[in-house]
Short mmCIF file of C-alpha atoms in Angstrom, two decimals:
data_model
loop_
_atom_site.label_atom_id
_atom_site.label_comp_id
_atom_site.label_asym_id
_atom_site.label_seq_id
_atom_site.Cartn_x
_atom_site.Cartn_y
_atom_site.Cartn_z
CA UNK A 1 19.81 -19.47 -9.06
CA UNK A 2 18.83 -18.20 -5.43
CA UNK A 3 14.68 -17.84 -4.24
CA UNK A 4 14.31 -14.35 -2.75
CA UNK A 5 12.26 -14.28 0.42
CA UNK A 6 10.44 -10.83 -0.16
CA UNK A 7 8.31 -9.32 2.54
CA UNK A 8 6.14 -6.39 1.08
CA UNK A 9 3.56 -3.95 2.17
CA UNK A 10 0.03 -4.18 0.19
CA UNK A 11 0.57 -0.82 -1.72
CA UNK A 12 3.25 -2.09 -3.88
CA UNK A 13 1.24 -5.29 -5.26
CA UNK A 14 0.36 -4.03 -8.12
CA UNK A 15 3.77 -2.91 -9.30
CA UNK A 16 5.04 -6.09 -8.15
CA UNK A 17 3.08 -8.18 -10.02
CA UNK A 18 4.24 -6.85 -13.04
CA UNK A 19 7.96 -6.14 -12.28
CA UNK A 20 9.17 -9.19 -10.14
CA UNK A 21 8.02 -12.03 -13.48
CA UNK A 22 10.26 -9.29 -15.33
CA UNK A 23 13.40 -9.64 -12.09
CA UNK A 24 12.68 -13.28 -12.85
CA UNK A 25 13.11 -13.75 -16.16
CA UNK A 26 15.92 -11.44 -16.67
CA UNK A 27 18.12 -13.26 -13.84
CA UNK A 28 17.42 -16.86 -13.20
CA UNK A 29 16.11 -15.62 -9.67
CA UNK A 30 13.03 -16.72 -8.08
CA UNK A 31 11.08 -14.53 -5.88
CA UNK A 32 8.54 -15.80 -2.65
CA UNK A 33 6.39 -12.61 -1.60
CA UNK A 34 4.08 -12.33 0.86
CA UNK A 35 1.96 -9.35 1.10
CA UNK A 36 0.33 -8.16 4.41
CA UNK A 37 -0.33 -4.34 5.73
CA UNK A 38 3.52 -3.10 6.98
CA UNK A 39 1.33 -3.07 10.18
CA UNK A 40 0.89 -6.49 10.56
CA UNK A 41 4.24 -7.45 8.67
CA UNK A 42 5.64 -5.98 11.73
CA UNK A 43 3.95 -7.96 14.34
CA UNK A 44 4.70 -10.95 11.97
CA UNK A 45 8.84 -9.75 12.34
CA UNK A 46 8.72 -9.26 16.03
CA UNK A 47 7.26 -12.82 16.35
CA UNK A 48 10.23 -13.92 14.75
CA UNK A 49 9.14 -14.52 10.78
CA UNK A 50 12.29 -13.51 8.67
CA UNK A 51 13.34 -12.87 5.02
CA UNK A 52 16.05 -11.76 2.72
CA UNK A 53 14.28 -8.26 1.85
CA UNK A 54 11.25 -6.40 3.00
CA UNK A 55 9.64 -3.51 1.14
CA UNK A 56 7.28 -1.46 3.65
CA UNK A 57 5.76 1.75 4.26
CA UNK A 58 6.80 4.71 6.56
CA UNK A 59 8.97 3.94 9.62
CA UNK A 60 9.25 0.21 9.56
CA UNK A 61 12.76 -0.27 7.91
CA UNK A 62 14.41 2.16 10.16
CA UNK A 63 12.37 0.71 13.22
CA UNK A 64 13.88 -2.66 11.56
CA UNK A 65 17.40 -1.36 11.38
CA UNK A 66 17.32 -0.18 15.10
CA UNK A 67 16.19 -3.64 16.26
CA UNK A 68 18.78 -5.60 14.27
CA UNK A 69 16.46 -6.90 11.80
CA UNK A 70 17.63 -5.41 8.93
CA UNK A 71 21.04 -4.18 7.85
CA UNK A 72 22.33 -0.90 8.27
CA UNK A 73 23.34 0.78 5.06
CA UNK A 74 20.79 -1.66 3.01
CA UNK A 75 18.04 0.63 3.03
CA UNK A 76 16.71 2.08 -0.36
CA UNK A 77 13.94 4.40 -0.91
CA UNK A 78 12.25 2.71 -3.94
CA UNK A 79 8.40 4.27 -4.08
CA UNK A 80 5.80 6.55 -3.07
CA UNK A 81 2.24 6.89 -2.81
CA UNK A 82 -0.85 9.09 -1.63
CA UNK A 83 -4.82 8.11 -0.51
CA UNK A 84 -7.27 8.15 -2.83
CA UNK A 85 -11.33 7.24 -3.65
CA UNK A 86 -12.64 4.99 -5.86
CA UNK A 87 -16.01 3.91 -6.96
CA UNK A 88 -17.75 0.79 -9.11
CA UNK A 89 -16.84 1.46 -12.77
CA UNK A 90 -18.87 3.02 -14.56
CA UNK A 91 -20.49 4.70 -11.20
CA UNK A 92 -21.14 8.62 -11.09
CA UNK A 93 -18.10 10.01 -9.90
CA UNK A 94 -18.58 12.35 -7.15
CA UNK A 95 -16.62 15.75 -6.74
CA UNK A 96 -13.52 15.85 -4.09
CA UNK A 97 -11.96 18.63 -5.84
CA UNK A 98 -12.10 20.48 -1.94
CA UNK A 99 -11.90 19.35 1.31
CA UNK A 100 -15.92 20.68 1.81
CA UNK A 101 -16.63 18.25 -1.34
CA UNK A 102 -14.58 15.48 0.49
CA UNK A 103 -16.76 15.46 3.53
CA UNK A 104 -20.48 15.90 1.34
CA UNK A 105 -18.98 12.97 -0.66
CA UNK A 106 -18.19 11.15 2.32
CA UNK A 107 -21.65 12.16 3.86
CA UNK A 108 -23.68 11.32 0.67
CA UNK A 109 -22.29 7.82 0.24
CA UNK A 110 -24.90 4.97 1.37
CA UNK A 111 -21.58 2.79 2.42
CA UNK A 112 -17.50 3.34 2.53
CA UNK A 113 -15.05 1.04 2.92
CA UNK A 114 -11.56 1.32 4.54
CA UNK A 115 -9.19 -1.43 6.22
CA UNK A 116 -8.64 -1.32 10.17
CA UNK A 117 -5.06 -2.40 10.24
CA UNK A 118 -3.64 -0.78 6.45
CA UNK A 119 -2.08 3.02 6.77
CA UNK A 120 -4.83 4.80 4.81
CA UNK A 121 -7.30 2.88 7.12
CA UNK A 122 -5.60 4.13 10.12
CA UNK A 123 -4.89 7.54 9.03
CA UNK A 124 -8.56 8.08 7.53
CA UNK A 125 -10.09 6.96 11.07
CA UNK A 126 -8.52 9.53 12.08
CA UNK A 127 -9.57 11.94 9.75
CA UNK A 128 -13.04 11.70 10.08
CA UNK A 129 -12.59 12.30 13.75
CA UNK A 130 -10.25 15.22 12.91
CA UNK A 131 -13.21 16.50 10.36
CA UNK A 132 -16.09 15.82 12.62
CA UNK A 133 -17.70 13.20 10.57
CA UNK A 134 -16.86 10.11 12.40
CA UNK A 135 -19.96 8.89 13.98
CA UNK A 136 -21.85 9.07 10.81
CA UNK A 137 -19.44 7.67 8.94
CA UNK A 138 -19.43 4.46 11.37
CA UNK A 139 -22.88 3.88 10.48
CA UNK A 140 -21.82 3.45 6.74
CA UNK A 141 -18.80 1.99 7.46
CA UNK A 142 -17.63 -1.64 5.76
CA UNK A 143 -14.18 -2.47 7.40
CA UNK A 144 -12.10 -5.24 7.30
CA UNK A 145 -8.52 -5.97 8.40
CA UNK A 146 -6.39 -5.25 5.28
CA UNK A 147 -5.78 -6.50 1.86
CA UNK A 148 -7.26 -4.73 -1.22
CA UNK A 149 -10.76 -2.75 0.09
CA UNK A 150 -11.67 -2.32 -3.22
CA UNK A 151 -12.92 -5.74 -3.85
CA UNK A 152 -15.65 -4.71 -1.60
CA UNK A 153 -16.55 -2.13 -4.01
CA UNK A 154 -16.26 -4.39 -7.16
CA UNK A 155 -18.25 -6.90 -5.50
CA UNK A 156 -21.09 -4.07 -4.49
CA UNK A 157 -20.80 -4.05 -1.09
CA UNK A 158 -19.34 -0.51 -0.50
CA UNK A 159 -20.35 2.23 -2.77
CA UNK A 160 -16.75 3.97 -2.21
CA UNK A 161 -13.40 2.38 -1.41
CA UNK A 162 -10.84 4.68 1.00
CA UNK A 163 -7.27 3.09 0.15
CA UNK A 164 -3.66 4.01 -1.22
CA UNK A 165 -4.21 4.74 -4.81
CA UNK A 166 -1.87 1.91 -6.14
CA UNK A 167 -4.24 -0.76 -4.44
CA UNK A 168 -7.51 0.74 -5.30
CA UNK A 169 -6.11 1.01 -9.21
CA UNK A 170 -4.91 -2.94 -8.63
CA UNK A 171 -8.77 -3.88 -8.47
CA UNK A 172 -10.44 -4.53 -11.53
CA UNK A 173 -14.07 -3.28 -11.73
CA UNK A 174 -13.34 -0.01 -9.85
CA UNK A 175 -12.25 3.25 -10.94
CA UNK A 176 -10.31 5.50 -9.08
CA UNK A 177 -12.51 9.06 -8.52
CA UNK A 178 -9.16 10.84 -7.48
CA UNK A 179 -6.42 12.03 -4.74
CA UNK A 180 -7.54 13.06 -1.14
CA UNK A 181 -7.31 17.17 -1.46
CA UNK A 182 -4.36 18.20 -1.15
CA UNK A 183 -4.25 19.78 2.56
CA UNK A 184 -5.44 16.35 4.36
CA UNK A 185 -3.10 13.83 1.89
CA UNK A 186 -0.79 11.84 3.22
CA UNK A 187 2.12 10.33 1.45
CA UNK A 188 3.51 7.40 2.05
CA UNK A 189 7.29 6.18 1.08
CA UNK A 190 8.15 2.64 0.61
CA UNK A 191 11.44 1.63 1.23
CA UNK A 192 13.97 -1.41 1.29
CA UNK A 193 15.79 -3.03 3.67
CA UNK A 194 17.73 -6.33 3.29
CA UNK A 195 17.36 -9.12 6.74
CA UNK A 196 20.80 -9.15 8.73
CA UNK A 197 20.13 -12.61 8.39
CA UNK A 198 19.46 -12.69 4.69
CA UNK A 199 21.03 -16.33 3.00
CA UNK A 200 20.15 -14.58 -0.29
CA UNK A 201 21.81 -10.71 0.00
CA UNK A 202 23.57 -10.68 -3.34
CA UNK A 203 20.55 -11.26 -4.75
CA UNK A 204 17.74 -9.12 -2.68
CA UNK A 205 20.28 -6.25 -3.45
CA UNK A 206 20.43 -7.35 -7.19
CA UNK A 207 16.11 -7.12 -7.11
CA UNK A 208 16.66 -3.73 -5.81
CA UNK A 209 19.44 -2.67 -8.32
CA UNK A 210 16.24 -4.06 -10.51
CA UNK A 211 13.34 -2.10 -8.90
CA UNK A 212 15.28 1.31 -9.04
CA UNK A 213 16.00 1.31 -13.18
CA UNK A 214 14.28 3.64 -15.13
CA UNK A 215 12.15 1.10 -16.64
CA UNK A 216 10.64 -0.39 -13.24
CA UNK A 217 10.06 3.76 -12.31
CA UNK A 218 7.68 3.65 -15.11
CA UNK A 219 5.59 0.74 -14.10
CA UNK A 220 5.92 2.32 -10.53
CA UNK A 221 4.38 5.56 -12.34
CA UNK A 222 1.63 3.42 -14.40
CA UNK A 223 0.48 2.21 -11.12
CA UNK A 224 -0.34 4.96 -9.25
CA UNK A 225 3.00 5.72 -7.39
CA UNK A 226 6.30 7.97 -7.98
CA UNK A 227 8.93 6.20 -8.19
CA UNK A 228 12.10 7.82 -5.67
#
């Protein structure tokens, strides 16, 4: 029985906390995750924290690869995921059908909430610039560094939550209003790498083997992603 070091990106918590008790019963394995924004997992990396596998966003397992990191020919798409809105449960939901809707949503809110160092966060700050909107939506703003933004929803101090939609549907309390319109969404694609240092690489690539069946693609669909 090996204990898998497993670096992963906050988008995939959800999914993981259902499939990985399922990797764990079915071989014997034990899995250690730690969760950060692929952001900051990076920074973590370059200051010399290691694993057996990693599971991040974007550019980061290639970036990975070309630094040594991670080994070539162990990378895996596994997951993919767009931006999304949520609100308190049971809140009005309002209409982002459009990308005029978007903005009057945006502009109508009393408070929204978005992380500084996640991908949505980063992407939507640059949005609101892009849309004009930015310095009114600073004065509403309710930022912190990463993790799940919803909780600041759930616990009433944002009225809407700006986040990949796997996290915002891994709050309870919130519900998710809907997808970004479709001509400012951006999607996002997780994907595996195993450490060139790995002790455990028979079994990181046996917990991928795992997270691309059929069966983990359907949690991966239940909670708000497509699987690859």
């Amino acid at each position: 029985m090996a204990t898998i070091k497993l670096f992963v990106s906050n988008s995939m918590r959800g999914a993981m906390g259902e499939l990985i008790p399922q990797f764990e019963r079915a071989s014997g394995h034990q899995v250690s995750i730690s969760y950060d924004p692929a952001k900051v997992m990076m920074e973590r990396i370059a200051r010399g924290e290691t694993a057996d596998l990693a599971i991040l966003g974007g550019s980061s397992i290639e970036d990975l690869i070309r630094n040594g990191k991670v080994a070539a020919g162990s990378k895996r798409m596994i997951a993919s995921c767009g931006v999304g809105v949520a609100v308190l449960a049971g809140a009005s939901k309002p209409d982002i059908g459009s990308l005029e809707a978007f903005k009057q949503a945006l502009l109508a809110a009393r408070s929204v909430a978005w992380t500084q160092e996640g991908a949505s966060g980063m992407y939507f700050t640059r949005l609101i610039e892009r849309l004009g909107i930015a310095e009114p939506m600073k004065a509403k703003a309710v930022r912190r560094p990463g993790g799940l933004i919803g909780e600041l929803v759930a616990a009433r101090k944002a009225e809407l939550a700006i986040q990949q939609i796997p996290e915002l549907m891994a709050v309870p309390g919130i519900e998710l209003v809907g997808p970004f319109p479709q001509e400012i969404q951006v999607t996002t694609v997780s994907v595996a790498g195993v450490f060139a240092g790995s002790s455990q690489p028979d079994a990181a690539n046996k917990l991928l083997d795992f997270l691309t069946t059929p069966a983990a693609a359907r949690v991966f669909k239940a909670k708000g992603m497509a699987p690859a």
